[in-house]
PDB file of C-alpha atoms in Angstrom:
ATOM      1  CA  UNK A  21    -118.650 -98.461-251.914  1.00 44.00           C
ATOM      2  CA  UNK A  22    -117.076-100.369-254.816  1.00 45.00           C
ATOM      3  CA  UNK A  23    -116.237 -97.206-256.335  1.00 44.00           C
ATOM      4  CA  UNK A  24    -115.064 -95.875-253.311  1.00 41.00           C
ATOM      5  CA  UNK A  25    -112.447 -99.013-253.135  1.00 45.00           C
ATOM      6  CA  UNK A  26    -111.650 -98.748-256.675  1.00 41.00           C
ATOM      7  CA  UNK A  27    -110.609 -95.114-255.954  1.00 42.00           C
ATOM      8  CA  UNK A  28    -108.310 -96.288-252.478  1.00 46.00           C
ATOM      9  CA  UNK A  29    -106.791 -99.016-255.232  1.00 46.00           C
ATOM     10  CA  UNK A  30    -106.149 -96.466-258.266  1.00 47.00           C
ATOM     11  CA  UNK A  31    -104.350 -93.831-255.652  1.00 46.00           C
ATOM     12  CA  UNK A  32    -102.556 -97.014-254.049  1.00 50.00           C
ATOM     13  CA  UNK A  33    -101.476 -97.916-257.350  1.00 48.00           C
ATOM     14  CA  UNK A  34    -100.216 -94.367-257.979  1.00 48.00           C
ATOM     15  CA  UNK A  35     -98.484 -94.378-254.963  1.00 51.00           C
ATOM     16  CA  UNK A  36     -96.585 -96.835-255.843  1.00 51.00           C
ATOM     17  CA  UNK A  37     -95.534 -96.046-259.141  1.00 51.00           C
ATOM     18  CA  UNK A  38     -94.535 -92.304-258.198  1.00 57.00           C
ATOM     19  CA  UNK A  39     -91.269 -91.077-259.485  1.00 79.00           C
ATOM     20  CA  UNK A  40     -89.795 -89.531-256.338  1.00 89.00           C
ATOM     21  CA  UNK A  41     -91.357 -91.926-253.444  1.00 90.00           C
ATOM     22  CA  UNK A  42     -90.302 -95.026-255.668  1.00 92.00           C
ATOM     23  CA  UNK A  43     -86.788 -94.005-256.305  1.00 94.00           C
ATOM     24  CA  UNK A  44     -86.186 -93.363-252.763  1.00 95.00           C
ATOM     25  CA  UNK A  45     -87.925 -96.538-251.575  1.00 95.00           C
ATOM     26  CA  UNK A  46     -85.377 -98.294-253.891  1.00 97.00           C
ATOM     27  CA  UNK A  47     -82.334 -96.517-253.161  1.00 96.00           C
ATOM     28  CA  UNK A  48     -83.295 -97.692-249.324  1.00 97.00           C
ATOM     29  CA  UNK A  49     -84.084-101.042-250.616  1.00 97.00           C
ATOM     30  CA  UNK A  50     -80.275-101.638-252.099  1.00 97.00           C
ATOM     31  CA  UNK A  51     -78.483 -99.785-249.024  1.00 96.00           C
ATOM     32  CA  UNK A  52     -80.441-102.231-247.037  1.00 95.00           C
ATOM     33  CA  UNK A  53     -79.501-105.294-249.029  1.00 94.00           C
ATOM     34  CA  UNK A  54     -76.362-104.374-249.799  1.00 95.00           C
ATOM     35  CA  UNK A  55     -76.936-103.918-253.795  1.00 95.00           C
ATOM     36  CA  UNK A  56     -75.340-101.478-256.619  1.00 94.00           C
ATOM     37  CA  UNK A  57     -76.078-101.193-260.110  1.00 96.00           C
ATOM     38  CA  UNK A  58     -73.337 -98.670-261.459  1.00 93.00           C
ATOM     39  CA  UNK A  59     -74.866 -99.670-265.171  1.00 96.00           C
ATOM     40  CA  UNK A  60     -77.488 -96.691-265.860  1.00 95.00           C
ATOM     41  CA  UNK A  61     -79.719 -98.925-268.461  1.00 97.00           C
ATOM     42  CA  UNK A  62     -79.444-101.946-265.579  1.00 97.00           C
ATOM     43  CA  UNK A  63     -80.550 -99.780-262.088  1.00 96.00           C
ATOM     44  CA  UNK A  64     -83.491 -98.112-264.355  1.00 95.00           C
ATOM     45  CA  UNK A  65     -84.121-101.897-265.557  1.00 96.00           C
ATOM     46  CA  UNK A  66     -84.096-102.805-261.436  1.00 97.00           C
ATOM     47  CA  UNK A  67     -85.511 -99.690-260.491  1.00 97.00           C
ATOM     48  CA  UNK A  68     -88.821-100.691-262.614  1.00 96.00           C
ATOM     49  CA  UNK A  69     -88.986-104.382-261.441  1.00 97.00           C
ATOM     50  CA  UNK A  70     -88.954-103.030-257.926  1.00 97.00           C
ATOM     51  CA  UNK A  71     -92.042-100.642-258.577  1.00 96.00           C
ATOM     52  CA  UNK A  72     -93.862-103.605-260.390  1.00 96.00           C
ATOM     53  CA  UNK A  73     -93.331-105.547-257.158  1.00 97.00           C
ATOM     54  CA  UNK A  74     -94.252-102.565-254.708  1.00 96.00           C
ATOM     55  CA  UNK A  75     -98.066-102.173-256.913  1.00 96.00           C
ATOM     56  CA  UNK A  76     -97.597-105.777-256.521  1.00 96.00           C
ATOM     57  CA  UNK A  77     -97.576-105.345-252.744  1.00 97.00           C
ATOM     58  CA  UNK A  78     -99.281-103.071-251.958  1.00 96.00           C
ATOM     59  CA  UNK A  79    -102.528-104.442-253.898  1.00 97.00           C
ATOM     60  CA  UNK A  80    -101.878-107.797-251.984  1.00 98.00           C
ATOM     61  CA  UNK A  81    -101.604-106.414-248.563  1.00 98.00           C
ATOM     62  CA  UNK A  82    -104.817-104.894-249.232  1.00 97.00           C
ATOM     63  CA  UNK A  83    -106.157-107.928-249.627  1.00 96.00           C
ATOM     64  CA  UNK A  84    -105.132-109.562-246.397  1.00 97.00           C
ATOM     65  CA  UNK A  85    -106.193-106.880-244.300  1.00 96.00           C
ATOM     66  CA  UNK A  86    -109.593-107.726-246.064  1.00 94.00           C
ATOM     67  CA  UNK A  87    -109.186-111.325-245.019  1.00 94.00           C
ATOM     68  CA  UNK A  88    -109.079-112.700-248.410  1.00 95.00           C
ATOM     69  CA  UNK A  89    -105.559-114.155-248.856  1.00 97.00           C
ATOM     70  CA  UNK A  90    -103.850-115.242-245.702  1.00 97.00           C
ATOM     71  CA  UNK A  91    -100.267-114.120-245.516  1.00 98.00           C
ATOM     72  CA  UNK A  92     -98.564-110.614-246.246  1.00 98.00           C
ATOM     73  CA  UNK A  93     -96.168-109.606-248.210  1.00 98.00           C
ATOM     74  CA  UNK A  94     -92.931-107.544-248.207  1.00 98.00           C
ATOM     75  CA  UNK A  95     -90.480-105.891-250.394  1.00 97.00           C
ATOM     76  CA  UNK A  96     -87.393-108.061-249.803  1.00 97.00           C
ATOM     77  CA  UNK A  97     -84.029-108.693-250.904  1.00 95.00           C
ATOM     78  CA  UNK A  98     -85.863-110.653-254.102  1.00 96.00           C
ATOM     79  CA  UNK A  99     -87.748-106.889-254.679  1.00 97.00           C
ATOM     80  CA  UNK A 100     -85.517-106.047-257.747  1.00 97.00           C
ATOM     81  CA  UNK A 101     -85.929-109.429-259.594  1.00 96.00           C
ATOM     82  CA  UNK A 102     -88.210-110.233-262.249  1.00 95.00           C
ATOM     83  CA  UNK A 103     -90.264-112.896-261.238  1.00 92.00           C
ATOM     84  CA  UNK A 104     -88.966-115.223-264.424  1.00 88.00           C
ATOM     85  CA  UNK A 105     -85.188-114.203-263.103  1.00 88.00           C
ATOM     86  CA  UNK A 106     -86.416-115.478-259.585  1.00 91.00           C
ATOM     87  CA  UNK A 107     -87.621-118.466-260.679  1.00 86.00           C
ATOM     88  CA  UNK A 108     -84.432-119.784-262.485  1.00 78.00           C
ATOM     89  CA  UNK A 109     -82.750-119.418-259.144  1.00 79.00           C
ATOM     90  CA  UNK A 110     -84.934-122.072-257.032  1.00 88.00           C
ATOM     91  CA  UNK A 111     -82.900-125.506-258.360  1.00 84.00           C
ATOM     92  CA  UNK A 112     -84.931-127.923-258.825  1.00 87.00           C
ATOM     93  CA  UNK A 113     -84.440-130.411-262.187  1.00 82.00           C
ATOM     94  CA  UNK A 114     -86.985-129.315-264.428  1.00 78.00           C
ATOM     95  CA  UNK A 115     -89.586-131.815-265.628  1.00 76.00           C
ATOM     96  CA  UNK A 116     -90.813-135.078-263.282  1.00 76.00           C
ATOM     97  CA  UNK A 117     -89.519-136.214-260.094  1.00 79.00           C
ATOM     98  CA  UNK A 118     -86.469-138.737-260.849  1.00 74.00           C
ATOM     99  CA  UNK A 119     -87.998-142.443-261.611  1.00 65.00           C
ATOM    100  CA  UNK A 120     -86.055-143.675-258.690  1.00 62.00           C
ATOM    101  CA  UNK A 121     -88.445-144.992-256.860  1.00 56.00           C
ATOM    102  CA  UNK A 122     -87.090-148.753-256.655  1.00 64.00           C
ATOM    103  CA  UNK A 123     -84.143-147.315-254.260  1.00 79.00           C
ATOM    104  CA  UNK A 124     -87.864-146.116-251.855  1.00 88.00           C
ATOM    105  CA  UNK A 125     -90.535-147.508-249.482  1.00 89.00           C
ATOM    106  CA  UNK A 126     -94.185-145.985-250.203  1.00 91.00           C
ATOM    107  CA  UNK A 127     -95.113-144.084-246.929  1.00 92.00           C
ATOM    108  CA  UNK A 128     -98.474-146.597-247.480  1.00 89.00           C
ATOM    109  CA  UNK A 129     -96.162-149.530-246.980  1.00 91.00           C
ATOM    110  CA  UNK A 130     -93.523-148.369-244.689  1.00 89.00           C
ATOM    111  CA  UNK A 131     -96.375-147.120-241.892  1.00 88.00           C
ATOM    112  CA  UNK A 132     -98.329-150.292-242.379  1.00 85.00           C
ATOM    113  CA  UNK A 133     -99.725-151.882-239.085  1.00 77.00           C
ATOM    114  CA  UNK A 134     -97.187-149.661-237.285  1.00 79.00           C
ATOM    115  CA  UNK A 135     -98.610-147.924-234.074  1.00 78.00           C
ATOM    116  CA  UNK A 136     -97.975-144.111-235.653  1.00 77.00           C
ATOM    117  CA  UNK A 137    -100.262-141.401-234.499  1.00 80.00           C
ATOM    118  CA  UNK A 138    -101.515-138.746-236.645  1.00 86.00           C
ATOM    119  CA  UNK A 139    -101.791-135.252-235.672  1.00 93.00           C
ATOM    120  CA  UNK A 140     -99.944-132.186-234.769  1.00 97.00           C
ATOM    121  CA  UNK A 141     -96.470-131.949-234.411  1.00 98.00           C
ATOM    122  CA  UNK A 142     -93.483-129.731-233.897  1.00 98.00           C
ATOM    123  CA  UNK A 143     -90.022-130.988-234.346  1.00 98.00           C
ATOM    124  CA  UNK A 144     -88.482-127.480-233.536  1.00 98.00           C
ATOM    125  CA  UNK A 145     -90.029-127.948-229.904  1.00 98.00           C
ATOM    126  CA  UNK A 146     -88.457-131.424-229.945  1.00 98.00           C
ATOM    127  CA  UNK A 147     -84.928-129.852-230.504  1.00 98.00           C
ATOM    128  CA  UNK A 148     -84.452-131.873-233.522  1.00 97.00           C
ATOM    129  CA  UNK A 149     -84.441-129.118-236.389  1.00 98.00           C
ATOM    130  CA  UNK A 150     -80.835-127.601-237.002  1.00 97.00           C
ATOM    131  CA  UNK A 151     -80.591-123.577-238.249  1.00 97.00           C
ATOM    132  CA  UNK A 152     -82.389-121.965-240.799  1.00 98.00           C
ATOM    133  CA  UNK A 153     -79.572-121.776-243.852  1.00 98.00           C
ATOM    134  CA  UNK A 154     -79.132-119.066-247.141  1.00 96.00           C
ATOM    135  CA  UNK A 155     -78.812-120.914-250.440  1.00 94.00           C
ATOM    136  CA  UNK A 156     -77.401-117.786-252.330  1.00 91.00           C
ATOM    137  CA  UNK A 157     -77.499-117.140-255.757  1.00 87.00           C
ATOM    138  CA  UNK A 158     -77.075-121.251-256.383  1.00 89.00           C
ATOM    139  CA  UNK A 159     -79.850-123.554-257.528  1.00 90.00           C
ATOM    140  CA  UNK A 160     -79.521-125.783-254.764  1.00 92.00           C
ATOM    141  CA  UNK A 161     -82.654-126.071-252.603  1.00 94.00           C
ATOM    142  CA  UNK A 162     -82.663-129.995-253.137  1.00 95.00           C
ATOM    143  CA  UNK A 163     -79.196-130.097-251.498  1.00 95.00           C
ATOM    144  CA  UNK A 164     -80.495-128.443-247.973  1.00 97.00           C
ATOM    145  CA  UNK A 165     -83.621-129.972-248.072  1.00 98.00           C
ATOM    146  CA  UNK A 166     -82.531-133.519-248.096  1.00 96.00           C
ATOM    147  CA  UNK A 167     -79.277-131.861-245.501  1.00 97.00           C
ATOM    148  CA  UNK A 168     -82.377-130.868-243.414  1.00 98.00           C
ATOM    149  CA  UNK A 169     -84.176-134.237-242.867  1.00 97.00           C
ATOM    150  CA  UNK A 170     -80.734-136.230-242.473  1.00 95.00           C
ATOM    151  CA  UNK A 171     -79.669-133.307-239.620  1.00 95.00           C
ATOM    152  CA  UNK A 172     -83.394-134.661-237.724  1.00 95.00           C
ATOM    153  CA  UNK A 173     -82.440-137.865-238.261  1.00 92.00           C
ATOM    154  CA  UNK A 174     -79.318-138.112-236.713  1.00 91.00           C
ATOM    155  CA  UNK A 175     -80.745-135.086-234.212  1.00 93.00           C
ATOM    156  CA  UNK A 176     -83.456-138.630-233.537  1.00 92.00           C
ATOM    157  CA  UNK A 177     -80.904-141.347-233.294  1.00 88.00           C
ATOM    158  CA  UNK A 178     -78.299-139.362-231.134  1.00 89.00           C
ATOM    159  CA  UNK A 179     -80.222-136.224-229.573  1.00 92.00           C
ATOM    160  CA  UNK A 180     -77.587-133.943-230.647  1.00 92.00           C
ATOM    161  CA  UNK A 181     -78.377-131.926-234.138  1.00 95.00           C
ATOM    162  CA  UNK A 182     -75.305-131.198-236.908  1.00 94.00           C
ATOM    163  CA  UNK A 183     -74.728-129.535-239.655  1.00 96.00           C
ATOM    164  CA  UNK A 184     -74.444-131.248-242.914  1.00 96.00           C
ATOM    165  CA  UNK A 185     -72.526-130.559-245.724  1.00 96.00           C
ATOM    166  CA  UNK A 186     -75.066-129.278-248.765  1.00 96.00           C
ATOM    167  CA  UNK A 187     -71.974-128.701-250.888  1.00 95.00           C
ATOM    168  CA  UNK A 188     -71.255-132.986-250.882  1.00 95.00           C
ATOM    169  CA  UNK A 189     -74.606-133.186-252.903  1.00 94.00           C
ATOM    170  CA  UNK A 190     -73.477-130.463-255.057  1.00 91.00           C
ATOM    171  CA  UNK A 191     -70.305-131.644-256.099  1.00 92.00           C
ATOM    172  CA  UNK A 192     -70.975-135.434-256.144  1.00 92.00           C
ATOM    173  CA  UNK A 193     -74.341-135.384-257.604  1.00 88.00           C
ATOM    174  CA  UNK A 194     -74.492-133.045-260.925  1.00 69.00           C
ATOM    175  CA  UNK A 195     -71.902-130.877-262.390  1.00 54.00           C
ATOM    176  CA  UNK A 196     -72.471-126.787-263.732  1.00 61.00           C
ATOM    177  CA  UNK A 197     -75.917-127.181-260.883  1.00 60.00           C
ATOM    178  CA  UNK A 198     -75.716-123.973-259.350  1.00 72.00           C
ATOM    179  CA  UNK A 199     -76.857-122.090-262.731  1.00 63.00           C
ATOM    180  CA  UNK A 200     -80.578-123.522-263.735  1.00 59.00           C
ATOM    181  CA  UNK A 201     -81.026-127.249-264.120  1.00 66.00           C
ATOM    182  CA  UNK A 202     -80.787-128.189-260.426  1.00 79.00           C
ATOM    183  CA  UNK A 203     -81.228-131.967-258.986  1.00 89.00           C
ATOM    184  CA  UNK A 204     -84.054-133.545-256.512  1.00 92.00           C
ATOM    185  CA  UNK A 205     -83.987-134.482-253.121  1.00 94.00           C
ATOM    186  CA  UNK A 206     -84.524-138.106-253.325  1.00 93.00           C
ATOM    187  CA  UNK A 207     -81.213-138.407-255.475  1.00 92.00           C
ATOM    188  CA  UNK A 208     -79.374-137.000-252.585  1.00 93.00           C
ATOM    189  CA  UNK A 209     -81.026-139.318-249.634  1.00 93.00           C
ATOM    190  CA  UNK A 210     -80.312-142.070-251.771  1.00 91.00           C
ATOM    191  CA  UNK A 211     -76.597-140.718-251.869  1.00 92.00           C
ATOM    192  CA  UNK A 212     -76.147-140.566-248.221  1.00 91.00           C
ATOM    193  CA  UNK A 213     -77.707-143.926-247.652  1.00 89.00           C
ATOM    194  CA  UNK A 214     -75.131-145.290-249.895  1.00 88.00           C
ATOM    195  CA  UNK A 215     -72.009-143.297-249.366  1.00 88.00           C
ATOM    196  CA  UNK A 216     -72.980-140.904-246.478  1.00 89.00           C
ATOM    197  CA  UNK A 217     -73.426-137.419-246.360  1.00 92.00           C
ATOM    198  CA  UNK A 218     -69.872-135.426-244.971  1.00 93.00           C
ATOM    199  CA  UNK A 219     -70.727-132.628-242.231  1.00 94.00           C
ATOM    200  CA  UNK A 220     -70.161-129.075-242.910  1.00 96.00           C
ATOM    201  CA  UNK A 221     -67.012-128.501-241.161  1.00 94.00           C
ATOM    202  CA  UNK A 222     -65.395-131.044-243.428  1.00 94.00           C
ATOM    203  CA  UNK A 223     -67.086-129.998-246.452  1.00 96.00           C
ATOM    204  CA  UNK A 224     -68.581-126.715-246.279  1.00 96.00           C
ATOM    205  CA  UNK A 225     -70.987-124.871-248.255  1.00 96.00           C
ATOM    206  CA  UNK A 226     -69.811-122.551-251.015  1.00 92.00           C
ATOM    207  CA  UNK A 227     -72.219-121.152-252.803  1.00 87.00           C
ATOM    208  CA  UNK A 228     -70.863-122.575-256.255  1.00 86.00           C
ATOM    209  CA  UNK A 229     -69.805-125.483-258.237  1.00 84.00           C
ATOM    210  CA  UNK A 230     -66.867-127.563-257.334  1.00 86.00           C
ATOM    211  CA  UNK A 231     -65.545-130.999-257.448  1.00 88.00           C
ATOM    212  CA  UNK A 232     -66.342-134.157-255.448  1.00 91.00           C
ATOM    213  CA  UNK A 233     -64.098-135.510-252.885  1.00 89.00           C
ATOM    214  CA  UNK A 234     -64.629-137.334-249.631  1.00 85.00           C
ATOM    215  CA  UNK A 235     -63.472-136.581-246.174  1.00 85.00           C
ATOM    216  CA  UNK A 236     -63.196-139.016-242.827  1.00 80.00           C
ATOM    217  CA  UNK A 237     -66.665-138.732-241.145  1.00 81.00           C
ATOM    218  CA  UNK A 238     -69.854-139.232-242.722  1.00 84.00           C
ATOM    219  CA  UNK A 239     -73.391-139.947-241.618  1.00 85.00           C
ATOM    220  CA  UNK A 240     -75.853-142.972-243.217  1.00 83.00           C
ATOM    221  CA  UNK A 241     -79.215-142.583-243.048  1.00 82.00           C
ATOM    222  CA  UNK A 242     -81.682-145.508-243.804  1.00 83.00           C
ATOM    223  CA  UNK A 243     -83.890-146.279-246.221  1.00 85.00           C
ATOM    224  CA  UNK A 244     -85.803-143.300-247.871  1.00 92.00           C
ATOM    225  CA  UNK A 245     -89.503-143.320-247.640  1.00 93.00           C
ATOM    226  CA  UNK A 246     -91.796-140.987-250.505  1.00 94.00           C
ATOM    227  CA  UNK A 247     -95.239-140.316-250.233  1.00 94.00           C
ATOM    228  CA  UNK A 248     -97.961-138.522-252.094  1.00 95.00           C
ATOM    229  CA  UNK A 249    -100.774-136.584-250.800  1.00 97.00           C
ATOM    230  CA  UNK A 250    -101.577-134.629-246.644  1.00 98.00           C
ATOM    231  CA  UNK A 251    -102.487-137.983-245.668  1.00 95.00           C
ATOM    232  CA  UNK A 252     -99.449-139.285-246.131  1.00 96.00           C
ATOM    233  CA  UNK A 253     -97.733-135.950-245.353  1.00 97.00           C
ATOM    234  CA  UNK A 254     -99.404-135.638-241.632  1.00 97.00           C
ATOM    235  CA  UNK A 255     -98.175-139.730-240.899  1.00 95.00           C
ATOM    236  CA  UNK A 256     -94.637-139.426-242.346  1.00 96.00           C
ATOM    237  CA  UNK A 257     -93.815-136.119-240.195  1.00 97.00           C
ATOM    238  CA  UNK A 258     -94.940-138.232-236.982  1.00 95.00           C
ATOM    239  CA  UNK A 259     -91.140-139.683-237.223  1.00 93.00           C
ATOM    240  CA  UNK A 260     -89.280-136.975-238.778  1.00 95.00           C
ATOM    241  CA  UNK A 261     -89.220-134.105-240.760  1.00 98.00           C
ATOM    242  CA  UNK A 262     -90.340-133.878-244.975  1.00 98.00           C
ATOM    243  CA  UNK A 263     -88.521-133.151-247.751  1.00 98.00           C
ATOM    244  CA  UNK A 264     -91.442-131.782-250.367  1.00 98.00           C
ATOM    245  CA  UNK A 265     -91.653-129.633-253.533  1.00 96.00           C
ATOM    246  CA  UNK A 266     -93.609-127.069-254.477  1.00 97.00           C
ATOM    247  CA  UNK A 267     -94.374-124.131-256.152  1.00 96.00           C
ATOM    248  CA  UNK A 268     -92.985-121.589-255.220  1.00 96.00           C
ATOM    249  CA  UNK A 269     -94.066-118.683-257.680  1.00 94.00           C
ATOM    250  CA  UNK A 270     -96.211-116.615-254.611  1.00 95.00           C
ATOM    251  CA  UNK A 271     -93.183-117.016-252.169  1.00 98.00           C
ATOM    252  CA  UNK A 272     -91.255-114.214-253.555  1.00 97.00           C
ATOM    253  CA  UNK A 273     -92.397-111.196-251.522  1.00 98.00           C
ATOM    254  CA  UNK A 274     -94.264-113.558-248.583  1.00 98.00           C
ATOM    255  CA  UNK A 275     -93.285-111.581-245.194  1.00 98.00           C
ATOM    256  CA  UNK A 276     -95.552-113.788-243.108  1.00 98.00           C
ATOM    257  CA  UNK A 277     -98.885-115.712-242.425  1.00 98.00           C
ATOM    258  CA  UNK A 278    -100.698-118.923-244.289  1.00 98.00           C
ATOM    259  CA  UNK A 279    -100.122-119.424-247.722  1.00 98.00           C
ATOM    260  CA  UNK A 280    -103.480-120.381-248.534  1.00 97.00           C
ATOM    261  CA  UNK A 281    -102.935-120.040-252.451  1.00 97.00           C
ATOM    262  CA  UNK A 282    -104.797-122.666-254.956  1.00 97.00           C
ATOM    263  CA  UNK A 283    -103.071-125.937-255.184  1.00 97.00           C
ATOM    264  CA  UNK A 284    -100.566-125.919-257.842  1.00 96.00           C
ATOM    265  CA  UNK A 285     -98.800-129.385-260.467  1.00 94.00           C
ATOM    266  CA  UNK A 286     -95.937-127.362-260.545  1.00 93.00           C
ATOM    267  CA  UNK A 287     -92.452-128.539-259.224  1.00 93.00           C
ATOM    268  CA  UNK A 288     -89.593-125.626-258.960  1.00 93.00           C
ATOM    269  CA  UNK A 289     -88.020-125.335-255.088  1.00 95.00           C
ATOM    270  CA  UNK A 290     -87.593-128.075-252.410  1.00 96.00           C
ATOM    271  CA  UNK A 291     -88.225-127.058-248.823  1.00 98.00           C
ATOM    272  CA  UNK A 292     -88.851-129.087-245.849  1.00 99.00           C
ATOM    273  CA  UNK A 293     -92.208-129.353-243.593  1.00 99.00           C
ATOM    274  CA  UNK A 294     -90.962-129.401-239.901  1.00 99.00           C
ATOM    275  CA  UNK A 295     -94.527-129.265-237.932  1.00 99.00           C
ATOM    276  CA  UNK A 296     -98.359-129.040-238.291  1.00 99.00           C
ATOM    277  CA  UNK A 297     -99.884-127.245-235.699  1.00 98.00           C
ATOM    278  CA  UNK A 298    -102.599-124.861-234.727  1.00 97.00           C
ATOM    279  CA  UNK A 299    -101.268-121.775-235.034  1.00 96.00           C
ATOM    280  CA  UNK A 300    -102.826-120.788-237.900  1.00 96.00           C
ATOM    281  CA  UNK A 301    -103.572-116.626-237.342  1.00 93.00           C
ATOM    282  CA  UNK A 302    -107.464-118.023-237.772  1.00 91.00           C
ATOM    283  CA  UNK A 303    -106.930-119.056-241.304  1.00 87.00           C
ATOM    284  CA  UNK A 304    -107.293-122.760-241.013  1.00 90.00           C
ATOM    285  CA  UNK A 305    -108.051-125.569-237.822  1.00 93.00           C
ATOM    286  CA  UNK A 306    -104.407-126.626-239.126  1.00 98.00           C
ATOM    287  CA  UNK A 307    -101.385-125.766-240.986  1.00 98.00           C
ATOM    288  CA  UNK A 308     -97.984-126.898-242.005  1.00 99.00           C
ATOM    289  CA  UNK A 309     -94.646-124.837-240.772  1.00 99.00           C
ATOM    290  CA  UNK A 310     -92.551-125.266-243.478  1.00 99.00           C
ATOM    291  CA  UNK A 311     -88.216-124.389-243.011  1.00 99.00           C
ATOM    292  CA  UNK A 312     -86.767-122.642-246.651  1.00 98.00           C
ATOM    293  CA  UNK A 313     -83.078-121.940-247.292  1.00 97.00           C
ATOM    294  CA  UNK A 314     -83.399-118.308-248.165  1.00 96.00           C
ATOM    295  CA  UNK A 315     -81.834-117.512-244.608  1.00 96.00           C
ATOM    296  CA  UNK A 316     -83.240-116.258-241.262  1.00 97.00           C
ATOM    297  CA  UNK A 317     -84.733-113.178-242.658  1.00 95.00           C
ATOM    298  CA  UNK A 318     -86.971-113.996-245.036  1.00 97.00           C
ATOM    299  CA  UNK A 319     -90.350-114.792-244.124  1.00 98.00           C
ATOM    300  CA  UNK A 320     -91.101-115.276-240.617  1.00 99.00           C
ATOM    301  CA  UNK A 321     -87.319-116.281-239.818  1.00 98.00           C
ATOM    302  CA  UNK A 322     -86.248-118.393-242.315  1.00 98.00           C
ATOM    303  CA  UNK A 323     -89.930-120.574-242.287  1.00 99.00           C
ATOM    304  CA  UNK A 324     -93.773-120.240-243.347  1.00 99.00           C
ATOM    305  CA  UNK A 325     -97.119-121.145-243.094  1.00 99.00           C
ATOM    306  CA  UNK A 326     -98.967-123.019-245.283  1.00 99.00           C
ATOM    307  CA  UNK A 327    -102.689-124.313-244.745  1.00 98.00           C
ATOM    308  CA  UNK A 328    -103.535-127.730-244.417  1.00 98.00           C
ATOM    309  CA  UNK A 329    -106.271-129.369-246.425  1.00 97.00           C
ATOM    310  CA  UNK A 330    -106.049-128.108-249.842  1.00 96.00           C
ATOM    311  CA  UNK A 331    -102.749-128.783-250.892  1.00 98.00           C
ATOM    312  CA  UNK A 332    -101.743-125.564-251.295  1.00 98.00           C
ATOM    313  CA  UNK A 333     -99.250-124.558-254.140  1.00 98.00           C
ATOM    314  CA  UNK A 334     -98.763-128.420-254.143  1.00 98.00           C
ATOM    315  CA  UNK A 335     -96.990-128.960-251.079  1.00 98.00           C
ATOM    316  CA  UNK A 336     -97.758-132.616-250.642  1.00 97.00           C
ATOM    317  CA  UNK A 337     -97.470-133.621-254.427  1.00 96.00           C
ATOM    318  CA  UNK A 338     -93.927-135.150-254.011  1.00 94.00           C
ATOM    319  CA  UNK A 339     -92.516-136.229-250.869  1.00 95.00           C
ATOM    320  CA  UNK A 340     -89.733-137.448-249.053  1.00 95.00           C
ATOM    321  CA  UNK A 341     -88.178-138.665-245.859  1.00 94.00           C
ATOM    322  CA  UNK A 342     -85.533-141.240-244.607  1.00 90.00           C
ATOM    323  CA  UNK A 343     -86.036-144.191-241.999  1.00 78.00           C
ATOM    324  CA  UNK A 344     -83.925-143.097-239.060  1.00 61.00           C
ATOM    325  CA  UNK A 345     -83.968-146.227-237.406  1.00 44.00           C
ATOM    326  CA  UNK A 346     -80.384-147.275-239.518  1.00 46.00           C
ATOM    327  CA  UNK A 347     -77.858-144.777-238.765  1.00 45.00           C
ATOM    328  CA  UNK A 348     -74.026-144.550-238.292  1.00 49.00           C
ATOM    329  CA  UNK A 349     -70.988-142.559-237.997  1.00 50.00           C
ATOM    330  CA  UNK A 350     -68.569-143.995-240.281  1.00 46.00           C
ATOM    331  CA  UNK A 351     -64.955-142.625-239.083  1.00 44.00           C
TER     332      UNK A 351
END
């Protein structure tokens, strides 16, 4: 039986690297995503990368069918990017989170004495989550998750979900951050608390670095709340969505399902936890629903699920949200 399984794997990998078949799939990939490589050397390089991704995807999905992993993979728009190239565009600044804890209240203190119930919650079902956006080729994930937190803060306070400006954070907090370098959601939330955040209609996203400027209308949120660990994440999620920093290495080919990869201490991408649910494909009793910033065609309509209880891919290592109880619009 083991010999037969190895035979099937070998046959599958042979198919993945078959010249004509791979070339045909690659041409379809380029057409689907509107990509074009006119340099023969570059074309060959991208084809080789695509073939490696295809082989990995086939192997992974065989594991998914046997139940040894909880999520499926596909050849999406990132399938012609090397893993190292893909990781460079994610957007978190390298190194540990910024040492600005003086601007935040630890979750253990903020929720002390409050009657905050723990358990299942879905801010999408409550109509308090903004639309999925696309950071494109800019390393600006941290601006999108900070905006997502603020959009939910405003929605809870006013009943209407706004569209906040990621570009303002990009321009006003850092320079030349669209390229590798990035920033942190905590810094953006602190900025919004003190100076306010503009609306997308007044300060639209450009996916490149620009010059900081002011607008007439801004939204201010209250105190930033920080935490660590899945207990804090569950508690913080009861009062709003939560920005998290995690290891996105396993997400390049994610198609759907529940990510149940091991924990990680690497932080290279920032996203937003919007729900804790029990619809986990039988892989776990509960799982986190996470909003990404790679557009609605990625993953599960722009979202993905992570198993609860093992801090998979470091989902609960760095947590930030904002106190929506203090909110104002400045004209």
